[in-house]
Amino acid sequence: MAPGALLRLVLAAGALCAAPAAAFIYHDYCVLGAGPSGLQAAYFLQRAGRDYLVFERSHAPGSFFAIYPRHRKLISINKRYTGKANGEFNLRHDWNSLLSHDPRLLFRRYSRQFFPHADAMVRYLEDFAALLELRVQYDTAVVHVTLDKDPQAWNGHYFVLTDQNRQHYKCSVLLVATGTWVPNVVNFPGSEYVEGYETVSINPEDFAGQTVLILGRGNSAFETAENILGVTNFIHMVSRSRVRLSWATHYVGDLRAINNGLLDTYQLKSLDGLLEGDLEDLAIVKDKKGKLHITLRFYLENRNASAGVDSVTLPQDELDNFATRAPYDRVIRCLGWKFDFSIYNRSLRMMPGRGNKNKYPQIKPSYESRGTRGLFVLGTASHSIDFRKSAGGFIHGFRYTTRAVHRLLENRHHGVPWPSALRPVTQLTAAIIKRVNEASGLYQMFGVLADVVLLRENATAFEYLEEYPVGILAELETQTGRSAPEGLFVVLMEYGRNFSGADKDVFYYNRAVGEAQHAWQSNFLHPVIYYYRRLPTEREMKLRPPDWPLPRPAAVHHIVEDFLTDWTAPNAHILPLRRFLENCLGTDLRSFFAESCFLFALTRQKLPPFCQQGYARTQGLAGSERLRRHAVTAGLLEDFSAVDFSGDEFPSRDQLLKDHGGPVRPLQHLLNAKDEL
């Protein structure tokens, strides 16, 4: 080779090596997916003024909802009226809105239907991205993600993303919000004859007079059955697990009432039916007429390889009442979706979960990948944290977990502590009562997100943190920038542990508890307050009893369940809570009028906290004539209105006794000491 040619070859090779580095586009935060969770993350990043970019493979946000659900009716409720004007409370019953400061971006403005049409969600997400001017790069499919180690990077490495045009991006933090969109497929002999939920016809007339077998038992399976129920000969549904009803499990992902028509026709003897069996043991044989016969895999494995289809042994050949002996015209697969692991390089160690969580990536309770620091999973794909327990796989749940992840990142990378409010301890009862009656994040992410009350200044003050992930309670000080040296309370919402379940009758007689002394037996969603003298350790978190959200506390209090989910009853709700807090803190949390604080100051060595923090600092209860008169009528105050204190002379002892019916020792003491005063 000529020296000139060799030089040109060396220069060209050097240019190829240098080109990728020069072509990198850097952002602090990269968000994969412009679905609901991706847009929610973008909103928080934009409000915080961070450098971020959202990558969306489609030409518009929310592309999943442009296709699914196939029959276009969402099962997320859109309750437009609650009888209350409190926006935070109303979000408890609005399962579609994302969190924002803009009142125009409430979903009730996009649909009047209780179960909205999916097209309304598509319009909503488009407006959410446009009106808030979120930075989304459309028509960009990230096809590969790998790591570039660098000790100067935030997490010791950068994330390198490559799109379909071989453009490279480099990020310090990667937020994966792609959801679960890869169809679950079970491979068995004859599975090539199965139609997928994602492609099957949604026109009922295409099924007229046919017999149909549906594989699966979730909402997509029942949604498909509901669509064709009135035109088919019969529908059979097979799955390895029994049907789980959402009203029995309290889990929104289980079968909802809107889709359960086939249960009626099954139980009322109208040909349709449900079966249980392992799909991997099945096999489908197609006869010469195009009919599909269900057999078992081992029959095919034991047959003569040269034999024709007609020679295949069918179960009904040996068992003449085999349940699925009638041939089917169509078999439809409705087995849900799983996470797409294919684009992640092995260096990221993105591994599927175990058991029934294998469709989700493995993540910590902080929503950070177990394999790679700085990689967080948001939205539906993060549902392994609370799978079959809470609402983290749905908009009304992950809008709050996404906010929690943002707060964790703000503290880790920007030194912004978790938002909190410092208040005197006298306001503790009121603060908890307000949150359990209004907070939507606590209500929807029950057992997962909790309010944490950190005690301060020898329990004379407290710091209130909202909606912190309880799974990382042991890491609270490092994750939030707040300290807990003097003990803490944790406020959770919980169902009764022995109440819900797929096989349990949740409508049994006397299912509810109404009296405060039996609050610990409450079955329906209710507040639970845990008290710890110190922050639980990681070991204690790992060794906590099964299905307990937290380790054993020093004390625990259940606020009795309420039919109206309104925990404001003075005797049933507030008084027991206040006494629990007082017992934990060893103090008096009652509120007093100024006159009572004045008498305490003259008769006691130590004032109650309310008097110390209010009256003693000239910050007593601001009164009015109406309030004073009510207190007098109720016997809480003496009526001093008839006494004239406007003159220079102090009223005589006889005058006070005459007006108020007898000697009062504190006042008598005051009269004896009036010269000193």
mmCIF file of N, CA and C in Angstrom, residues 76 194 295 495 562 578 651:
data_model
loop_
_atom_site.group_PDB
_atom_site.id
_atom_site.type_symbol
_atom_site.label_atom_id
_atom_site.label_comp_id
_atom_site.label_asym_id
_atom_site.label_seq_id
_atom_site.Cartn_x
_atom_site.Cartn_y
_atom_site.Cartn_z
ATOM 1 N N SER A 76 -60.741 3.885 33.733
ATOM 2 C CA SER A 76 -60.344 4.848 34.763
ATOM 3 C C SER A 76 -61.471 5.864 34.916
ATOM 4 N N VAL A 194 -53.626 -18.457 16.593
ATOM 5 C CA VAL A 194 -54.211 -17.551 17.583
ATOM 6 C C VAL A 194 -54.119 -16.109 17.097
ATOM 7 N N THR A 295 -56.463 -29.528 22.187
ATOM 8 C CA THR A 295 -55.940 -30.775 22.717
ATOM 9 C C THR A 295 -54.821 -30.434 23.692
ATOM 10 N N TYR A 495 -56.136 -0.768 53.998
ATOM 11 C CA TYR A 495 -57.309 -1.624 54.139
ATOM 12 C C TYR A 495 -57.041 -2.612 55.278
ATOM 13 N N ASP A 562 -64.755 5.146 57.971
ATOM 14 C CA ASP A 562 -65.941 5.999 57.891
ATOM 15 C C ASP A 562 -66.631 5.778 56.553
ATOM 16 N N ARG A 578 -56.026 12.530 69.005
ATOM 17 C CA ARG A 578 -55.305 13.468 69.874
ATOM 18 C C ARG A 578 -54.766 12.762 71.112
ATOM 19 N N PRO A 651 -61.309 46.534 89.821
ATOM 20 C CA PRO A 651 -62.570 46.190 90.473
ATOM 21 C C PRO A 651 -62.319 45.554 91.832
#
